[in-house]
Coordinates of C-alpha atoms in Angstrom, one line a residue:
M271 CA 13.2 -32.5 15.0
D272 CA 16.0 -30.3 13.5
N273 CA 18.0 -30.5 16.7
R274 CA 18.5 -34.2 16.8
Q275 CA 21.9 -35.7 16.2
T276 CA 22.7 -38.7 14.0
K277 CA 25.2 -41.4 14.4
D278 CA 26.1 -43.8 11.5
Y279 CA 26.5 -47.5 12.4
L280 CA 28.3 -50.2 10.4
W281 CA 25.1 -51.7 9.1
G282 CA 24.1 -48.5 7.5
Y283 CA 21.3 -47.3 9.8
K284 CA 21.1 -43.9 11.3
L285 CA 20.3 -43.7 15.0
F286 CA 18.4 -40.6 16.0
I287 CA 19.6 -39.4 19.4
M288 CA 16.6 -37.7 21.0
E289 CA 16.0 -36.1 24.4
N290 CA 13.3 -37.9 26.3
K291 CA 11.0 -34.9 26.1
E292 CA 11.3 -34.8 22.3
L293 CA 10.7 -38.5 22.0
A294 CA 7.7 -38.2 24.4
S295 CA 6.3 -35.4 22.4
L296 CA 5.8 -37.8 19.5
F297 CA 3.5 -39.9 21.6
N298 CA 1.6 -36.7 22.7
E299 CA 1.1 -35.8 19.0
M300 CA -0.1 -39.4 18.4
A301 CA -2.6 -39.2 21.1
G302 CA -3.9 -35.8 19.8
L303 CA -4.2 -37.0 16.3
M304 CA -6.0 -40.2 17.4
E305 CA -8.5 -38.1 19.3
L306 CA -9.0 -35.8 16.2
H307 CA -9.8 -38.9 14.1
N308 CA -12.1 -40.5 16.7
E309 CA -9.9 -43.5 17.4
N310 CA -10.2 -46.0 20.3
E311 CA -10.2 -44.1 23.6
F312 CA -8.2 -46.9 25.3
R313 CA -5.4 -46.6 22.7
I314 CA -5.4 -42.8 23.0
R315 CA -4.9 -43.1 26.8
T316 CA -1.9 -45.5 26.1
Y317 CA -0.1 -42.9 24.1
A318 CA -1.1 -40.0 26.4
N319 CA 0.1 -41.8 29.4
A320 CA 3.4 -42.7 27.7
Y321 CA 3.9 -39.0 27.0
L322 CA 3.3 -38.1 30.7
N323 CA 5.6 -40.8 32.0
L324 CA 8.5 -40.6 29.5
R325 CA 9.0 -36.8 29.5
K326 CA 9.9 -36.9 33.2
L327 CA 12.4 -39.8 33.0
D328 CA 16.0 -39.2 33.7
I329 CA 16.9 -42.6 32.1
E330 CA 18.2 -42.4 28.5
L331 CA 15.7 -44.2 26.2
S332 CA 17.7 -44.1 23.0
G333 CA 19.6 -47.2 22.2
K334 CA 17.9 -49.6 24.6
T335 CA 16.5 -53.0 23.6
L336 CA 12.9 -53.9 23.9
P337 CA 13.3 -56.0 27.1
E338 CA 15.3 -53.1 28.7
L339 CA 12.5 -50.7 27.7
M340 CA 9.8 -52.9 29.1
E341 CA 11.4 -52.9 32.5
I342 CA 10.8 -49.1 32.7
Q343 CA 7.5 -48.2 34.5
G344 CA 4.9 -47.0 32.1
V345 CA 6.5 -48.7 29.0
G346 CA 4.6 -51.7 27.7
K347 CA 5.3 -53.7 24.6
T348 CA 3.4 -51.3 22.3
I349 CA 5.2 -48.2 23.5
G350 CA 8.5 -50.1 23.7
E351 CA 8.3 -51.1 20.0
K352 CA 7.5 -47.6 19.0
I353 CA 10.6 -46.3 20.9
I354 CA 12.7 -48.8 19.0
E355 CA 11.2 -47.6 15.7
I356 CA 11.8 -43.9 16.7
N357 CA 15.4 -44.7 17.5
T358 CA 16.0 -46.0 14.0
K359 CA 13.6 -43.8 11.9
G360 CA 13.1 -40.6 14.0
T361 CA 9.3 -41.4 13.8
F362 CA 7.0 -44.4 13.7
D363 CA 4.7 -45.6 11.0
S364 CA 1.3 -45.3 12.7
L365 CA 2.1 -41.6 13.5
E366 CA 3.0 -40.9 9.9
Q367 CA -0.2 -42.5 8.7
L368 CA -2.2 -40.1 10.9
R369 CA -0.1 -37.2 9.9
A370 CA -0.9 -38.0 6.2
K371 CA -4.6 -37.8 7.0
T372 CA -4.4 -34.5 8.7
P373 CA -3.9 -31.1 7.0
D374 CA -0.6 -29.5 7.8
G375 CA -2.3 -26.4 9.3
V376 CA -4.4 -28.5 11.6
R377 CA -1.3 -30.3 12.9
E378 CA 0.3 -26.8 13.3
M379 CA -2.6 -25.7 15.5
M380 CA -1.9 -28.7 17.7
K381 CA 1.3 -26.9 18.8
I382 CA -0.6 -23.8 20.0
K383 CA -1.1 -23.5 23.7
G384 CA -4.7 -23.6 24.8
I385 CA -6.0 -25.5 21.8
G386 CA -6.5 -29.1 22.9
P387 CA -7.8 -31.9 20.7
K388 CA -11.4 -31.4 21.6
K389 CA -11.4 -27.8 20.7
L390 CA -9.3 -28.4 17.7
K391 CA -11.7 -31.1 16.4
M392 CA -14.6 -28.5 16.6
I393 CA -12.4 -25.8 15.0
W394 CA -11.5 -28.2 12.1
K395 CA -14.6 -30.2 11.6
E396 CA -17.4 -27.7 12.5
M397 CA -15.8 -24.3 11.7
E398 CA -13.9 -25.7 8.7
I399 CA -10.7 -23.8 9.8
E400 CA -7.5 -25.5 8.8
T401 CA -4.6 -23.0 9.6
P402 CA -3.5 -20.8 12.5
G403 CA -4.0 -17.7 10.4
E404 CA -7.6 -18.6 9.6
L405 CA -8.3 -19.3 13.3
L406 CA -6.8 -15.9 14.3
Y407 CA -9.0 -14.1 11.7
A408 CA -12.1 -16.0 12.9
C409 CA -11.2 -14.9 16.5
K410 CA -10.9 -11.3 15.4
E411 CA -14.3 -11.5 13.9
N412 CA -15.7 -13.1 17.1
R413 CA -16.8 -16.3 15.4
L414 CA -15.6 -18.7 18.0
I415 CA -18.0 -17.4 20.7
Q416 CA -20.9 -18.6 18.5
Y417 CA -19.9 -22.2 19.3
K418 CA -20.5 -24.1 22.5
G419 CA -17.5 -24.2 24.8
F420 CA -16.0 -21.0 23.3
G421 CA -16.6 -17.9 25.4
V422 CA -15.1 -14.5 25.1
K423 CA -12.3 -15.3 27.5
I424 CA -11.3 -18.5 25.7
Q425 CA -11.4 -16.6 22.4
E426 CA -9.1 -13.9 23.8
D427 CA -6.7 -16.5 25.2
I428 CA -6.5 -18.3 21.8
V429 CA -5.8 -14.9 20.1
K430 CA -2.9 -14.3 22.5
S431 CA -1.5 -17.9 21.9
L432 CA -1.9 -17.5 18.1
E433 CA -0.2 -14.1 18.0
Y434 CA 2.7 -15.5 20.1
Y435 CA 2.9 -18.5 17.8
Q436 CA 2.9 -16.5 14.6
A437 CA 5.4 -14.0 16.0
N438 CA 7.9 -16.9 16.2
Q439 CA 7.6 -17.9 12.5
H440 CA 10.0 -16.9 9.8
S441 CA 7.9 -14.2 8.1
F442 CA 5.9 -11.4 9.5
L443 CA 3.0 -9.2 8.5
G444 CA 4.3 -5.8 7.4
P445 CA 2.1 -3.8 9.8
T446 CA 3.2 -5.9 12.7
A447 CA 6.9 -5.5 11.9
L448 CA 6.4 -1.7 11.3
E449 CA 5.0 -1.3 14.8
E450 CA 8.0 -3.1 16.2
A451 CA 10.3 -1.0 14.1
F452 CA 8.8 2.3 15.4
S453 CA 9.3 1.0 19.0
M454 CA 12.9 -0.2 18.2
E455 CA 13.8 3.1 16.6
K456 CA 12.6 5.1 19.6
I457 CA 14.5 3.0 22.1
I458 CA 17.8 2.9 20.2
K459 CA 17.6 6.6 19.5
S460 CA 17.1 7.4 23.2
M461 CA 20.1 5.4 24.1
N462 CA 22.3 6.9 21.2
P463 CA 21.2 10.5 20.8
Q464 CA 23.8 11.3 18.0
L465 CA 22.6 8.3 15.9
D466 CA 20.9 8.9 12.6
I467 CA 18.8 5.8 12.0
R468 CA 16.7 5.3 8.9
L469 CA 14.3 2.4 8.0
V470 CA 15.3 0.8 4.7
G471 CA 14.6 -2.4 2.8
E472 CA 11.2 -4.1 2.2
L473 CA 9.6 -2.7 5.3
S474 CA 10.3 0.9 4.2
R475 CA 8.7 0.1 0.8
G476 CA 5.4 -1.0 2.5
M477 CA 5.7 -4.7 1.7
S478 CA 2.7 -6.8 3.0
T479 CA 5.1 -9.3 4.6
V480 CA 8.7 -9.1 5.5
D481 CA 11.5 -11.4 6.8
E482 CA 13.4 -8.8 8.7
I483 CA 13.7 -5.2 9.8
N484 CA 16.5 -3.2 7.9
W485 CA 18.1 -0.1 9.2
L486 CA 20.7 2.3 7.8
V487 CA 22.8 4.2 10.4
N488 CA 25.4 6.9 10.2
Q489 CA 27.8 5.3 12.7
D490 CA 28.4 2.3 14.8
I491 CA 26.0 1.8 17.7
Q492 CA 27.5 1.8 21.1
N493 CA 24.4 1.1 23.3
F494 CA 21.9 -1.6 22.6
P495 CA 18.6 -2.2 24.4
D496 CA 18.0 -5.5 26.1
E497 CA 15.3 -6.3 23.6
L498 CA 17.9 -6.6 20.8
F499 CA 20.0 -9.8 20.9
I500 CA 23.1 -9.4 18.8
V501 CA 23.9 -12.4 16.6
S502 CA 26.9 -11.0 14.7
R503 CA 28.7 -7.7 14.3
N504 CA 31.5 -6.2 12.3
S505 CA 32.4 -2.7 11.1
H506 CA 29.8 -2.7 8.3
E507 CA 26.8 -4.6 9.6
I508 CA 25.0 -5.7 12.8
N509 CA 22.7 -8.7 12.8
G510 CA 20.3 -9.4 15.7
I511 CA 16.9 -10.5 16.9
W512 CA 14.4 -8.0 18.3
S513 CA 12.1 -9.1 21.1
G514 CA 13.0 -12.7 20.7
S515 CA 11.5 -13.1 17.2
L516 CA 12.1 -10.4 14.6
P517 CA 15.4 -10.6 12.6
V518 CA 17.2 -7.2 12.3
K519 CA 19.9 -6.1 10.0
I520 CA 21.6 -2.7 10.7
I521 CA 23.9 -1.4 8.0
I522 CA 26.6 1.0 9.1
N523 CA 27.1 3.8 6.5
G524 CA 30.3 5.1 8.1
G525 CA 29.4 8.7 7.8
P526 CA 26.4 11.1 7.2
I527 CA 23.5 9.4 5.4
D528 CA 23.0 11.0 2.0
A529 CA 20.1 10.5 -0.4
Y530 CA 22.2 8.2 -2.6
A531 CA 22.8 5.7 0.2
L532 CA 19.3 5.9 1.5
I533 CA 17.7 5.2 -1.9
S534 CA 20.2 2.4 -2.6
H535 CA 19.4 0.6 0.6
T536 CA 15.7 1.2 0.3
G537 CA 15.7 -0.9 -2.9
G538 CA 13.0 -1.4 -5.5
S539 CA 12.3 -2.9 -8.8
S540 CA 14.7 -2.9 -11.8
A541 CA 12.2 -0.5 -13.5
F542 CA 12.7 1.9 -10.6
H543 CA 16.4 1.8 -10.8
T544 CA 16.4 2.2 -14.6
Y545 CA 14.1 5.2 -14.2
L546 CA 16.2 6.9 -11.6
E547 CA 19.7 6.0 -12.8
L548 CA 21.4 6.6 -9.4
D549 CA 24.3 9.0 -9.9
K550 CA 27.3 9.0 -7.5
N551 CA 28.1 12.5 -8.6
H552 CA 25.2 13.7 -6.3
L553 CA 26.6 12.2 -3.1
N554 CA 26.4 15.6 -1.2
I555 CA 22.6 15.7 -1.4
T556 CA 20.9 14.6 1.8
D557 CA 17.2 15.0 0.9
E558 CA 15.6 12.4 -1.3
R559 CA 13.2 14.8 -3.0
E560 CA 16.1 17.2 -3.8
Y561 CA 18.0 14.2 -5.2
F562 CA 15.2 13.4 -7.6
R563 CA 15.0 17.1 -8.7
S564 CA 18.7 17.1 -9.3
V565 CA 18.4 14.4 -11.9
N566 CA 15.2 15.9 -13.3
K567 CA 12.9 13.0 -12.3
N568 CA 9.5 13.0 -10.6
Y569 CA 9.8 11.9 -7.0
I570 CA 8.8 8.3 -6.3
P571 CA 7.8 7.6 -2.7
P572 CA 9.5 4.5 -1.2
E573 CA 6.2 2.4 -1.2
C574 CA 5.9 2.9 -4.9
R575 CA 9.4 1.7 -5.8
D576 CA 8.3 -1.8 -6.8
L577 CA 6.2 -0.7 -9.8
D578 CA 7.1 -1.8 -13.3
D579 CA 6.5 1.5 -15.2
Y580 CA 7.0 5.1 -14.2
H581 CA 6.4 6.9 -17.5
F582 CA 3.1 8.5 -16.4
F583 CA 3.7 8.5 -12.6
K584 CA 2.7 11.6 -10.7
E585 CA 2.9 11.5 -6.9
E586 CA 0.1 14.1 -6.5
E587 CA -2.4 11.8 -8.2
L588 CA -1.9 9.0 -5.7
I589 CA -4.5 8.2 -3.1
N590 CA -3.7 9.3 0.5
V591 CA -5.3 8.5 3.8
Q592 CA -6.8 11.9 4.1
D593 CA -8.5 11.5 0.7
I594 CA -10.8 8.7 1.9
K595 CA -14.2 10.3 2.5
G596 CA -16.2 7.2 3.6
V597 CA -15.8 3.9 5.4
I598 CA -17.1 1.0 3.3
H599 CA -17.6 -2.6 4.5
N600 CA -18.1 -2.7 8.2
H601 CA -19.8 -5.2 10.6
S602 CA -22.0 -4.4 13.6
T603 CA -23.5 -6.4 16.5
Y604 CA -26.2 -7.4 14.0
S605 CA -23.7 -10.1 12.8
D606 CA -20.2 -10.6 14.2
G607 CA -19.1 -7.1 15.0
L608 CA -18.4 -5.9 18.5
Y609 CA -20.1 -2.5 18.3
S610 CA -23.6 -1.2 17.4
I611 CA -24.2 0.8 14.2
L612 CA -24.5 4.0 16.3
E613 CA -21.1 3.3 17.9
M614 CA -19.4 2.6 14.6
A615 CA -21.0 5.7 13.1
K616 CA -19.8 7.9 16.0
E617 CA -16.3 6.6 15.6
C618 CA -16.3 7.4 11.9
I619 CA -17.5 10.9 12.6
R620 CA -14.8 11.3 15.3
L621 CA -12.2 10.3 12.7
G622 CA -13.5 12.8 10.2
Y623 CA -15.3 10.6 7.7
S624 CA -18.6 11.6 6.0
Y625 CA -20.3 8.3 5.6
L626 CA -20.4 4.7 6.7
V627 CA -21.5 1.5 4.8
I628 CA -22.7 -1.2 7.2
S629 CA -22.2 -4.6 5.5
D630 CA -23.1 -7.3 8.0
H631 CA -23.0 -11.0 7.0
S632 CA -25.8 -12.6 5.1
K633 CA -28.1 -15.4 6.2
S634 CA -25.9 -18.3 5.1
A635 CA -23.1 -17.1 7.3
G636 CA -24.2 -19.1 10.3
Y637 CA -20.6 -18.9 11.7
A638 CA -21.0 -15.1 11.9
N639 CA -24.6 -14.7 13.0
G640 CA -25.8 -13.8 9.5
L641 CA -28.9 -11.8 9.1
S642 CA -32.3 -13.4 8.5
M643 CA -34.7 -11.4 6.3
E644 CA -36.5 -10.2 9.4
R645 CA -33.3 -8.9 11.0
V646 CA -32.3 -7.2 7.7
E647 CA -35.5 -5.2 7.8
M648 CA -35.0 -4.4 11.5
Q649 CA -31.5 -3.1 10.6
W650 CA -32.9 -0.9 7.8
R651 CA -35.4 0.7 10.2
E652 CA -32.6 1.5 12.7
I653 CA -30.4 3.0 9.9
D654 CA -33.3 5.2 8.8
Q655 CA -33.6 6.6 12.3
L656 CA -29.9 7.1 12.7
N657 CA -29.6 9.0 9.5
I658 CA -32.1 11.5 10.8
Q659 CA -30.3 11.7 14.1
L660 CA -26.7 12.0 12.7
A661 CA -27.3 14.1 9.6
P662 CA -25.4 15.2 7.5
F663 CA -23.4 12.1 8.2
K664 CA -24.9 9.2 6.3
I665 CA -25.1 5.5 6.9
Y666 CA -25.7 3.2 3.9
K667 CA -27.6 -0.1 3.9
S668 CA -25.4 -2.9 2.7
I669 CA -24.8 -6.6 3.1
E670 CA -21.7 -8.8 2.7
S671 CA -23.6 -11.5 0.8
D672 CA -22.0 -14.9 0.7
I673 CA -21.3 -16.2 -2.8
L674 CA -22.7 -19.7 -2.6
S675 CA -21.2 -22.7 -4.1
D676 CA -23.0 -22.2 -7.4
G677 CA -22.2 -18.5 -7.6
S678 CA -25.6 -17.3 -6.5
L679 CA -26.0 -14.7 -3.7
D680 CA -27.9 -15.0 -0.4
Y681 CA -31.5 -13.7 -0.4
D682 CA -33.9 -13.4 -3.3
D683 CA -34.0 -10.3 -5.6
E684 CA -36.7 -8.6 -3.6
I685 CA -34.4 -8.3 -0.6
L686 CA -31.2 -7.7 -2.6
K687 CA -32.6 -4.7 -4.4
G688 CA -33.5 -3.1 -1.1
F689 CA -29.9 -2.6 -0.2
D690 CA -28.0 0.5 -1.2
L691 CA -25.2 -1.8 -2.3
V692 CA -24.2 -5.4 -2.1
I693 CA -20.7 -6.7 -1.4
A694 CA -20.3 -10.2 -2.7
S695 CA -17.7 -12.4 -1.0
I696 CA -16.7 -16.0 -0.8
H697 CA -16.4 -17.4 2.8
S698 CA -17.1 -21.1 2.5
N699 CA -15.9 -24.1 0.4
L700 CA -12.6 -22.3 -0.2
K701 CA -10.8 -25.4 -1.5
M702 CA -11.4 -24.8 -5.2
N703 CA -9.4 -25.2 -8.4
E704 CA -9.3 -22.3 -10.8
E705 CA -12.1 -23.5 -12.9
K706 CA -14.5 -23.8 -10.0
A707 CA -13.4 -20.5 -8.4
M708 CA -13.8 -18.7 -11.7
L709 CA -17.3 -20.1 -12.4
R710 CA -18.4 -19.1 -8.9
L711 CA -16.9 -15.6 -9.0
L712 CA -18.0 -14.7 -12.5
R713 CA -21.6 -15.7 -11.8
A714 CA -21.6 -13.5 -8.7
I715 CA -20.0 -10.6 -10.6
E716 CA -22.7 -10.9 -13.3
N717 CA -25.5 -10.7 -10.7
P718 CA -27.1 -7.3 -11.3
Y719 CA -27.2 -6.5 -7.6
T720 CA -23.5 -7.1 -7.0
R721 CA -21.7 -3.7 -6.7
I722 CA -18.5 -4.7 -5.0
L723 CA -16.5 -7.9 -5.2
G724 CA -15.1 -8.5 -1.6
H725 CA -11.6 -9.8 -1.0
P726 CA -11.3 -11.4 -4.5
T727 CA -9.0 -14.3 -3.6
G728 CA -9.9 -15.0 0.0
R729 CA -6.3 -15.1 1.0
L730 CA -4.9 -14.6 4.6
L731 CA -1.3 -13.5 4.5
L732 CA 1.2 -16.0 5.9
S733 CA -1.7 -18.4 6.5
R734 CA -3.8 -19.1 3.4
P735 CA -2.7 -18.3 -0.2
G736 CA -6.3 -17.9 -1.5
Y737 CA -8.1 -19.8 -4.2
P738 CA -6.6 -19.6 -7.7
I739 CA -8.2 -17.1 -10.1
N740 CA -7.5 -15.6 -13.5
Y741 CA -6.9 -12.0 -12.5
H742 CA -7.3 -10.6 -16.0
K743 CA -10.7 -12.2 -16.5
I744 CA -12.0 -11.2 -13.0
I745 CA -10.9 -7.6 -13.4
E746 CA -12.3 -7.4 -16.9
A747 CA -15.6 -9.0 -15.8
C748 CA -15.9 -6.5 -13.0
I749 CA -15.4 -3.6 -15.4
S750 CA -17.9 -5.0 -17.9
N751 CA -20.5 -5.4 -15.1
G752 CA -19.9 -2.2 -13.3
V753 CA -18.6 -4.0 -10.2
V754 CA -16.0 -2.3 -8.0
I755 CA -13.1 -4.4 -6.7
E756 CA -12.3 -4.4 -3.0
L757 CA -8.9 -3.9 -1.6
N758 CA -9.7 -5.4 1.8
A759 CA -7.5 -3.3 4.2
N760 CA -7.4 -5.9 7.0
P761 CA -3.6 -6.4 7.3
M762 CA -4.1 -10.2 7.2
R763 CA -5.8 -9.8 3.8
L764 CA -4.7 -6.8 1.7
D765 CA -6.7 -8.4 -1.1
L766 CA -6.8 -7.4 -4.0
D767 CA -3.0 -7.7 -4.0
W768 CA -1.2 -4.5 -4.9
R769 CA 0.5 -6.0 -7.9
W770 CA -2.8 -6.1 -9.8
I771 CA -3.8 -2.5 -9.1
S772 CA -1.9 -1.0 -12.1
Y773 CA -3.6 -3.4 -14.5
A774 CA -7.0 -2.8 -12.9
Q775 CA -6.9 0.9 -13.2
E776 CA -5.3 0.8 -16.6
K777 CA -8.4 -1.1 -17.7
G778 CA -10.8 1.4 -16.0
A779 CA -11.7 -0.5 -12.8
L780 CA -12.7 1.3 -9.6
I781 CA -11.0 0.1 -6.4
S782 CA -12.6 0.5 -2.9
I783 CA -10.3 0.5 0.1
N784 CA -12.4 -1.2 2.8
P785 CA -11.4 -1.9 6.4
D786 CA -13.8 -4.9 6.8
A787 CA -14.0 -3.5 10.4
H788 CA -15.5 -5.6 13.1
N789 CA -14.7 -3.2 15.9
L790 CA -13.8 0.5 16.3
K791 CA -10.1 0.0 16.0
G792 CA -10.6 -2.0 12.8
I793 CA -11.7 1.2 11.0
R794 CA -8.2 2.5 11.1
D795 CA -7.0 -0.5 9.0
I796 CA -7.9 1.8 6.1
G797 CA -4.4 3.1 6.6
Y798 CA -2.9 -0.3 5.7
G799 CA -5.2 -0.5 2.7
V800 CA -4.1 2.9 1.5
L801 CA -0.4 2.0 1.9
A802 CA -1.1 -1.2 -0.3
A803 CA -3.1 0.9 -2.8
R804 CA -0.3 3.5 -3.1
K805 CA 2.2 0.6 -3.5
G806 CA 0.2 -0.4 -6.6
G807 CA 0.0 3.2 -7.8
L808 CA -3.7 3.7 -7.2
K809 CA -4.9 7.2 -8.2
K810 CA -7.5 9.1 -6.3
I811 CA -9.9 9.2 -9.2
N812 CA -9.9 5.4 -9.4
C813 CA -10.8 4.9 -5.7
L814 CA -14.5 4.5 -4.9
N815 CA -14.4 6.0 -1.4
F816 CA -12.5 9.1 -2.6
K817 CA -16.1 10.1 -3.6
D818 CA -17.9 12.5 -1.3
I819 CA -21.5 11.8 -0.3
A820 CA -23.1 13.5 -3.3
E821 CA -20.8 11.6 -5.7
F822 CA -21.3 8.3 -3.8
D823 CA -25.1 8.8 -4.0
R824 CA -24.8 9.2 -7.7
W825 CA -22.8 6.0 -7.9
I826 CA -25.4 4.2 -5.8
L827 CA -28.2 5.4 -8.0
A828 CA -26.4 4.2 -11.1
K829 CA -26.9 0.6 -10.2
P830 CA -29.0 -1.5 -12.5
Q831 CA -32.7 -1.4 -11.8
N832 CA -34.8 -4.5 -12.4

């Protein structure tokens, strides 16, 4: 209710001046919350009807007495008293009581078109989803269609509504903003052919989330596309909104863009600026690499400019997209993927990869059609046949085993040892303090069949922070037990966070950049993972899927044998 006005009266109260639609929306929220909490249907209808009636009124409701309100059709004593309360408080007590009983994320989902109280109740109570981001991720993994009343079309509609909703929040996923930036650059450049426009700021450094798109240009812009709404403008800076949601800042350099200006506006850590020692005596250099050479420093790519130490940095040692030999952690139609193993394999072959690790969900993952022991064996037989058919390309038998509440893994040892590798991940009971999370994770890491720890914190960027862990102990436990740490490349996860990569590889950990793909397009998320890995300074030799098939086979065979 940020748009409401207040008026002070002599007796000290503040009167909240609301539009009828805004006031009515409180009754709509009340009805929805009451339905979520299984309250009396008659009372729910009272508030729902009040919303329908009041939002259409052209009579000002604010400031009226109870008798005056009760003369209005559709306003009885109960609703009239609530309107009086709203006029003095901006809300009413019974609404606040229900709000207090409902997680903020669930209340947020009530605002999303297409998610009514009945659906939301199932999403919250049965699927245990409490934020819009978690819901979007579940949709991307096709989990909703497992529940009665949620078909493919409904799931697609919810995805569209969620993406629209998230696009209008204050922060944005880096990959989403990057796609918009590419589009924006192309359009502006076509309208201003002489313009030199360069991406700078956080987005140019590959940050996982950003608040705005930053550009550096050589001159003032004369022609703007309709998609860019100009908020403010002067001789040095233009501020606007792109496509109705993304804040944009354009810095006008006032002349040719040299390396000094570009590096300055790209930004980075204090360690980076101490390392480089920007020198204004080199203003005539336009190429960044040449600038680094001129000051006798190794080149630091923009995405690596947030590191804390550059003493042993060598760009040629960093992992690149083309260095990834195999695609680890993928889902097929055996669980909640959209494509068969053969289709996933053919796409990997088309993209130039040498191997594929199929890691469908384990039996406890009822939300994702987890595999029974019989279906595991069926999948193994299919993989054996496909390996003959697709050789020399190779498919590995894996499982994304749920880490249960006590830290144990799905299936008994006889089944677990039959997989080429086991990825252990937490998917349920995510509300844990650090002590509980650590006990659960450490027991899973110590399981002799765990080879990779999947998305270590369970975070969803902009939606769920992840359960608290002691990163040092988790990383050290993985090293001690020969467990590889996943950098989940899904742009909503990017977990392990890039800030912990330096510590992990310093201690000797292996990192696996995994797309967690549930469809063919998802395989390409590896690129986002590589960007995050480079941001953390990951070297090729410390990346599991830098290994070719022969090396990967040796790693597989090195697992403990019981």
